[in-house]
């Protein structure tokens, strides 16, 4: 297939300095195809929107949707998928950490039949040791706990066939852990490798707690294993307690005169069980919270403005 439409979705949140360099680097690569570039402004507070508008006036293939407020990276991507008309749809970060130069390779793999082409990081530059460690831990944990396999060192830089985009758009759920949803379908998948550069300007929006929340979101969206682990904890402490009672009964029968010692043991046991109980309630709470949000059925995002769409 030579005659196809390529959609590029770019979520942006306070990236004013990166818009022009990104467009300059992207256009020479996509101009050989029929293309649309969709910027999704996730409630930026700086000149991001102004700078995107300049581009949309110059080039009608560049489009903008902008949100009333910050709804989050995943929601921005979701909005992009809902608007994109392309036969294949590529999502890419605005900070030029994802090199647009590998887009033709991704398209080639798609044309050979892949429905999903992930850009996989073979190297990360300019990211802190801490970020690398937490990222590794995140992938390990999520693959251990969840029921789907999420490929490692793969972010949100990927190509999806129209069929996969339609699948995503038809999902009737609010949670938007896209990396999980994309791999859940089991569509034929390919990889293209790249070296992850430094951010062009600005700094990451994903700090420690945001990463942690993202990880929890991913795990609880794709697995009920934490609930099962909570149940096992309950069984374990129950069995311990039961054995303790038997032990005490036997001791009382064998040597009734022995007196009570072991305050420290008692204290640690209470703290330990108390901790497990709180964690367990927290785990249940996570899932109840998710059910609550699904039931509320609030819109995922609100669009303030659209240009060239
Ligand atoms: N982003 C967004 N909404 C947010 C946070 C980030 O649309 O609330 C965009 C951001 O502008 C960038 C992409 O998502 O284009 C990835 O964000 P970032 O570079 O901060 O993440 P990192 O690369 O450090 O994981
Ligand atoms: Mg980045």
mmCIF file of C-alpha atoms in Angstrom, residues 11-275:
data_model
loop_
_atom_site.group_PDB
_atom_site.id
_atom_site.type_symbol
_atom_site.label_atom_id
_atom_site.label_comp_id
_atom_site.label_asym_id
_atom_site.label_seq_id
_atom_site.Cartn_x
_atom_site.Cartn_y
_atom_site.Cartn_z
ATOM 1 C CA UNK A 11 1.004 15.373 23.370
ATOM 2 C CA UNK A 12 2.360 18.661 24.684
ATOM 3 C CA UNK A 13 2.430 20.161 28.126
ATOM 4 C CA UNK A 14 4.504 23.323 28.597
ATOM 5 C CA UNK A 15 6.844 22.676 25.686
ATOM 6 C CA UNK A 16 6.976 26.194 24.171
ATOM 7 C CA UNK A 17 10.638 25.988 23.172
ATOM 8 C CA UNK A 18 10.340 22.584 21.559
ATOM 9 C CA UNK A 19 7.523 23.143 19.079
ATOM 10 C CA UNK A 20 9.457 24.832 16.307
ATOM 11 C CA UNK A 21 12.548 22.578 16.414
ATOM 12 C CA UNK A 22 10.266 19.537 16.447
ATOM 13 C CA UNK A 23 8.257 20.645 13.422
ATOM 14 C CA UNK A 24 11.482 21.524 11.586
ATOM 15 C CA UNK A 25 12.827 18.046 12.165
ATOM 16 C CA UNK A 26 9.565 16.240 11.495
ATOM 17 C CA UNK A 27 8.432 17.827 8.232
ATOM 18 C CA UNK A 28 11.342 16.666 6.017
ATOM 19 C CA UNK A 29 10.612 13.119 7.165
ATOM 20 C CA UNK A 30 6.847 13.056 6.742
ATOM 21 C CA UNK A 31 6.543 15.236 3.636
ATOM 22 C CA UNK A 32 6.953 12.196 1.374
ATOM 23 C CA UNK A 33 3.698 10.800 2.721
ATOM 24 C CA UNK A 34 0.159 12.125 3.038
ATOM 25 C CA UNK A 35 0.232 13.163 6.644
ATOM 26 C CA UNK A 36 -1.447 14.996 9.462
ATOM 27 C CA UNK A 37 0.321 16.166 12.591
ATOM 28 C CA UNK A 38 -1.985 16.490 15.570
ATOM 29 C CA UNK A 39 -0.743 18.453 18.555
ATOM 30 C CA UNK A 40 -2.736 17.739 21.691
ATOM 31 C CA UNK A 41 -2.186 20.532 24.165
ATOM 32 C CA UNK A 42 -2.687 19.191 27.653
ATOM 33 C CA UNK A 43 -3.512 22.508 29.329
ATOM 34 C CA UNK A 44 -0.145 24.214 28.888
ATOM 35 C CA UNK A 45 0.380 27.393 30.848
ATOM 36 C CA UNK A 46 3.206 28.858 28.726
ATOM 37 C CA UNK A 47 3.358 29.893 25.056
ATOM 38 C CA UNK A 48 2.981 26.330 23.746
ATOM 39 C CA UNK A 49 -0.444 26.960 22.191
ATOM 40 C CA UNK A 50 0.621 30.245 20.580
ATOM 41 C CA UNK A 51 3.637 28.543 19.049
ATOM 42 C CA UNK A 52 1.580 25.629 17.732
ATOM 43 C CA UNK A 53 -0.953 28.033 16.223
ATOM 44 C CA UNK A 54 1.826 29.723 14.242
ATOM 45 C CA UNK A 55 2.550 26.331 12.696
ATOM 46 C CA UNK A 56 -1.110 25.527 12.024
ATOM 47 C CA UNK A 57 -1.511 28.772 10.066
ATOM 48 C CA UNK A 58 1.480 27.974 7.892
ATOM 49 C CA UNK A 59 0.570 24.354 7.259
ATOM 50 C CA UNK A 60 -2.984 22.989 7.155
ATOM 51 C CA UNK A 61 -1.735 19.462 7.805
ATOM 52 C CA UNK A 62 -0.735 20.586 11.275
ATOM 53 C CA UNK A 63 -3.687 20.422 13.639
ATOM 54 C CA UNK A 64 -4.301 21.385 17.209
ATOM 55 C CA UNK A 65 -6.706 20.315 19.894
ATOM 56 C CA UNK A 66 -6.302 21.898 23.250
ATOM 57 C CA UNK A 67 -7.737 20.959 26.635
ATOM 58 C CA UNK A 68 -9.178 23.283 29.245
ATOM 59 C CA UNK A 69 -6.738 21.992 31.824
ATOM 60 C CA UNK A 70 -4.087 19.363 32.341
ATOM 61 C CA UNK A 71 -5.720 15.951 31.988
ATOM 62 C CA UNK A 72 -2.486 13.983 31.793
ATOM 63 C CA UNK A 73 -0.235 12.537 29.129
ATOM 64 C CA UNK A 74 -2.323 9.384 28.611
ATOM 65 C CA UNK A 75 -5.527 11.388 28.149
ATOM 66 C CA UNK A 76 -3.788 13.603 25.601
ATOM 67 C CA UNK A 77 -2.792 10.497 23.656
ATOM 68 C CA UNK A 78 -6.316 9.105 23.968
ATOM 69 C CA UNK A 79 -7.770 12.325 22.526
ATOM 70 C CA UNK A 80 -5.274 12.120 19.675
ATOM 71 C CA UNK A 81 -6.314 8.567 18.852
ATOM 72 C CA UNK A 82 -9.960 9.610 18.802
ATOM 73 C CA UNK A 83 -9.285 12.369 16.300
ATOM 74 C CA UNK A 84 -6.617 10.773 14.085
ATOM 75 C CA UNK A 85 -7.845 9.654 10.679
ATOM 76 C CA UNK A 86 -4.664 7.912 9.558
ATOM 77 C CA UNK A 87 -4.248 4.367 8.279
ATOM 78 C CA UNK A 88 -1.327 4.235 10.653
ATOM 79 C CA UNK A 89 -0.935 6.435 13.689
ATOM 80 C CA UNK A 90 2.340 7.324 15.387
ATOM 81 C CA UNK A 91 2.590 8.860 18.851
ATOM 82 C CA UNK A 92 5.756 10.757 19.684
ATOM 83 C CA UNK A 93 6.920 13.019 22.529
ATOM 84 C CA UNK A 94 7.341 16.721 21.908
ATOM 85 C CA UNK A 95 10.721 17.070 23.618
ATOM 86 C CA UNK A 96 12.681 15.363 20.819
ATOM 87 C CA UNK A 97 13.689 12.514 23.093
ATOM 88 C CA UNK A 98 12.125 10.290 20.461
ATOM 89 C CA UNK A 99 13.986 10.744 17.158
ATOM 90 C CA UNK A 100 11.536 11.267 14.253
ATOM 91 C CA UNK A 101 14.183 9.891 11.876
ATOM 92 C CA UNK A 102 13.142 6.313 12.625
ATOM 93 C CA UNK A 103 9.550 6.912 11.472
ATOM 94 C CA UNK A 104 10.197 5.563 7.930
ATOM 95 C CA UNK A 105 11.551 2.335 9.456
ATOM 96 C CA UNK A 106 8.404 2.022 11.552
ATOM 97 C CA UNK A 107 6.227 2.537 8.492
ATOM 98 C CA UNK A 108 8.196 -0.091 6.594
ATOM 99 C CA UNK A 109 7.536 -2.691 9.303
ATOM 100 C CA UNK A 110 3.867 -1.728 9.316
ATOM 101 C CA UNK A 111 3.679 -2.189 5.553
ATOM 102 C CA UNK A 112 5.146 -5.653 5.986
ATOM 103 C CA UNK A 113 2.190 -6.553 8.174
ATOM 104 C CA UNK A 114 2.862 -5.479 11.756
ATOM 105 C CA UNK A 115 -0.134 -3.897 13.463
ATOM 106 C CA UNK A 116 1.983 -2.459 16.271
ATOM 107 C CA UNK A 117 5.525 -1.164 15.837
ATOM 108 C CA UNK A 118 7.201 -0.131 19.062
ATOM 109 C CA UNK A 119 10.230 2.097 19.153
ATOM 110 C CA UNK A 120 12.462 0.423 21.687
ATOM 111 C CA UNK A 121 15.210 2.236 23.572
ATOM 112 C CA UNK A 122 18.556 0.605 23.184
ATOM 113 C CA UNK A 123 20.248 3.384 25.143
ATOM 114 C CA UNK A 124 19.146 6.288 27.282
ATOM 115 C CA UNK A 125 21.143 9.438 27.389
ATOM 116 C CA UNK A 126 20.915 12.308 29.824
ATOM 117 C CA UNK A 127 18.505 10.549 32.134
ATOM 118 C CA UNK A 128 19.400 10.182 35.774
ATOM 119 C CA UNK A 129 20.555 6.881 37.221
ATOM 120 C CA UNK A 130 17.502 7.087 39.442
ATOM 121 C CA UNK A 131 15.124 7.389 36.487
ATOM 122 C CA UNK A 132 16.723 4.379 34.787
ATOM 123 C CA UNK A 133 16.528 2.273 37.947
ATOM 124 C CA UNK A 134 12.895 3.176 38.604
ATOM 125 C CA UNK A 135 11.995 2.496 34.977
ATOM 126 C CA UNK A 136 13.591 -0.975 35.129
ATOM 127 C CA UNK A 137 11.860 -1.726 38.410
ATOM 128 C CA UNK A 138 8.549 -0.558 36.962
ATOM 129 C CA UNK A 139 8.685 -2.937 33.995
ATOM 130 C CA UNK A 140 9.737 -5.856 36.160
ATOM 131 C CA UNK A 141 6.984 -5.267 38.679
ATOM 132 C CA UNK A 142 4.257 -4.787 36.125
ATOM 133 C CA UNK A 143 5.203 -7.888 34.182
ATOM 134 C CA UNK A 144 5.382 -9.889 37.395
ATOM 135 C CA UNK A 145 2.035 -8.753 38.701
ATOM 136 C CA UNK A 146 -0.098 -8.187 35.656
ATOM 137 C CA UNK A 147 -1.644 -10.656 33.277
ATOM 138 C CA UNK A 148 -0.321 -9.066 30.107
ATOM 139 C CA UNK A 149 3.248 -8.801 28.860
ATOM 140 C CA UNK A 150 4.324 -5.197 28.442
ATOM 141 C CA UNK A 151 7.553 -4.979 26.460
ATOM 142 C CA UNK A 152 10.466 -3.433 28.311
ATOM 143 C CA UNK A 153 12.198 -0.201 27.370
ATOM 144 C CA UNK A 154 9.202 0.775 25.310
ATOM 145 C CA UNK A 155 7.450 4.059 26.020
ATOM 146 C CA UNK A 156 4.670 5.779 24.169
ATOM 147 C CA UNK A 157 6.631 6.161 20.930
ATOM 148 C CA UNK A 158 4.879 3.643 18.685
ATOM 149 C CA UNK A 159 3.008 3.089 15.469
ATOM 150 C CA UNK A 160 -0.461 1.595 15.525
ATOM 151 C CA UNK A 161 -2.471 0.309 12.611
ATOM 152 C CA UNK A 162 -5.911 1.853 12.170
ATOM 153 C CA UNK A 163 -7.423 -1.418 13.365
ATOM 154 C CA UNK A 164 -5.682 -1.130 16.749
ATOM 155 C CA UNK A 165 -6.667 2.532 17.045
ATOM 156 C CA UNK A 166 -10.297 1.598 16.420
ATOM 157 C CA UNK A 167 -10.007 -1.095 19.060
ATOM 158 C CA UNK A 168 -8.713 1.485 21.554
ATOM 159 C CA UNK A 169 -11.376 4.017 20.649
ATOM 160 C CA UNK A 170 -14.149 1.498 21.119
ATOM 161 C CA UNK A 171 -13.024 0.474 24.582
ATOM 162 C CA UNK A 172 -15.654 1.419 27.027
ATOM 163 C CA UNK A 173 -13.436 2.096 29.987
ATOM 164 C CA UNK A 174 -12.041 5.190 31.593
ATOM 165 C CA UNK A 175 -8.676 3.899 32.643
ATOM 166 C CA UNK A 176 -6.100 4.840 30.127
ATOM 167 C CA UNK A 177 -2.925 2.919 30.733
ATOM 168 C CA UNK A 178 -2.338 2.820 26.999
ATOM 169 C CA UNK A 179 0.821 0.709 27.077
ATOM 170 C CA UNK A 180 -1.166 -2.071 28.669
ATOM 171 C CA UNK A 181 -4.247 -1.687 26.502
ATOM 172 C CA UNK A 182 -2.165 -1.741 23.330
ATOM 173 C CA UNK A 183 -0.390 -4.977 24.183
ATOM 174 C CA UNK A 184 -3.542 -6.561 25.626
ATOM 175 C CA UNK A 185 -4.930 -7.136 22.121
ATOM 176 C CA UNK A 186 -2.020 -9.376 21.107
ATOM 177 C CA UNK A 187 -1.746 -7.863 17.630
ATOM 178 C CA UNK A 188 1.310 -8.741 15.498
ATOM 179 C CA UNK A 189 4.129 -6.645 16.897
ATOM 180 C CA UNK A 190 7.502 -5.433 15.636
ATOM 181 C CA UNK A 191 10.285 -3.319 17.120
ATOM 182 C CA UNK A 192 12.515 -0.580 15.835
ATOM 183 C CA UNK A 193 15.527 0.325 17.985
ATOM 184 C CA UNK A 194 16.719 3.805 18.853
ATOM 185 C CA UNK A 195 18.895 5.718 21.226
ATOM 186 C CA UNK A 196 16.889 7.920 23.570
ATOM 187 C CA UNK A 197 18.305 11.421 23.569
ATOM 188 C CA UNK A 198 18.205 14.127 26.190
ATOM 189 C CA UNK A 199 15.244 16.452 26.362
ATOM 190 C CA UNK A 200 15.813 19.391 24.016
ATOM 191 C CA UNK A 201 14.651 21.974 26.566
ATOM 192 C CA UNK A 202 12.670 21.941 29.804
ATOM 193 C CA UNK A 203 12.538 19.119 32.293
ATOM 194 C CA UNK A 204 10.611 15.875 32.678
ATOM 195 C CA UNK A 205 7.030 15.971 33.949
ATOM 196 C CA UNK A 206 7.399 12.553 35.469
ATOM 197 C CA UNK A 207 8.833 12.873 38.945
ATOM 198 C CA UNK A 208 9.076 10.070 41.469
ATOM 199 C CA UNK A 209 5.511 10.155 42.754
ATOM 200 C CA UNK A 210 4.015 10.515 39.294
ATOM 201 C CA UNK A 211 5.996 7.461 38.192
ATOM 202 C CA UNK A 212 4.854 5.561 41.255
ATOM 203 C CA UNK A 213 1.213 6.447 40.636
ATOM 204 C CA UNK A 214 1.593 5.531 36.984
ATOM 205 C CA UNK A 215 2.978 2.135 37.998
ATOM 206 C CA UNK A 216 0.135 1.516 40.452
ATOM 207 C CA UNK A 217 -2.376 2.555 37.812
ATOM 208 C CA UNK A 218 -0.843 0.118 35.356
ATOM 209 C CA UNK A 219 -0.771 -2.767 37.789
ATOM 210 C CA UNK A 220 -4.282 -2.331 39.145
ATOM 211 C CA UNK A 221 -5.684 -1.820 35.652
ATOM 212 C CA UNK A 222 -4.399 -5.118 34.395
ATOM 213 C CA UNK A 223 -4.364 -7.462 37.317
ATOM 214 C CA UNK A 224 -6.247 -8.494 40.390
ATOM 215 C CA UNK A 225 -3.189 -10.337 41.677
ATOM 216 C CA UNK A 226 -2.621 -7.785 44.473
ATOM 217 C CA UNK A 227 -6.030 -8.759 45.869
ATOM 218 C CA UNK A 228 -5.018 -12.393 45.767
ATOM 219 C CA UNK A 229 -1.745 -11.606 47.505
ATOM 220 C CA UNK A 230 -3.777 -9.866 50.212
ATOM 221 C CA UNK A 231 -5.856 -13.014 50.623
ATOM 222 C CA UNK A 232 -2.703 -15.130 50.946
ATOM 223 C CA UNK A 233 -1.367 -12.758 53.605
ATOM 224 C CA UNK A 234 -4.635 -13.243 55.475
ATOM 225 C CA UNK A 235 -4.351 -17.033 55.275
ATOM 226 C CA UNK A 236 -0.747 -16.936 56.403
ATOM 227 C CA UNK A 237 -1.350 -14.861 59.495
ATOM 228 C CA UNK A 238 -4.470 -16.885 60.263
ATOM 229 C CA UNK A 239 -2.474 -20.114 60.218
ATOM 230 C CA UNK A 240 0.239 -18.559 62.395
ATOM 231 C CA UNK A 241 -2.388 -17.439 64.897
ATOM 232 C CA UNK A 242 -3.992 -20.866 64.957
ATOM 233 C CA UNK A 243 -0.636 -22.610 65.524
ATOM 234 C CA UNK A 244 0.052 -20.120 68.318
ATOM 235 C CA UNK A 245 -3.180 -21.046 70.091
ATOM 236 C CA UNK A 246 -2.430 -24.774 69.846
ATOM 237 C CA UNK A 247 1.088 -24.151 71.165
ATOM 238 C CA UNK A 248 -0.221 -22.159 74.137
ATOM 239 C CA UNK A 249 -2.848 -24.798 74.967
ATOM 240 C CA UNK A 250 -0.240 -27.561 74.942
ATOM 241 C CA UNK A 251 2.139 -25.492 77.036
ATOM 242 C CA UNK A 252 -0.566 -24.786 79.592
ATOM 243 C CA UNK A 253 -1.346 -28.506 79.826
ATOM 244 C CA UNK A 254 2.296 -29.585 80.058
ATOM 245 C CA UNK A 255 3.643 -26.929 82.415
ATOM 246 C CA UNK A 256 0.845 -24.842 83.969
ATOM 247 C CA UNK A 257 3.281 -22.922 86.204
ATOM 248 C CA UNK A 258 5.222 -21.256 83.288
ATOM 249 C CA UNK A 259 4.600 -17.522 83.204
ATOM 250 C CA UNK A 260 4.085 -15.046 80.364
ATOM 251 C CA UNK A 261 7.144 -13.454 78.797
ATOM 252 C CA UNK A 262 7.834 -11.929 75.391
ATOM 253 C CA UNK A 263 6.373 -8.421 75.318
ATOM 254 C CA UNK A 264 8.583 -7.481 72.358
ATOM 255 C CA UNK A 265 7.333 -10.470 70.387
ATOM 256 C CA UNK A 266 3.753 -9.483 71.043
ATOM 257 C CA UNK A 267 4.391 -5.887 70.059
ATOM 258 C CA UNK A 268 6.076 -6.742 66.753
ATOM 259 C CA UNK A 269 3.361 -9.255 65.924
ATOM 260 C CA UNK A 270 0.657 -6.626 66.454
ATOM 261 C CA UNK A 271 2.527 -4.053 64.389
ATOM 262 C CA UNK A 272 3.144 -6.584 61.636
ATOM 263 C CA UNK A 273 -0.457 -7.731 61.438
ATOM 264 C CA UNK A 274 -1.639 -4.114 61.660
ATOM 265 C CA UNK A 275 0.617 -3.221 58.728
#
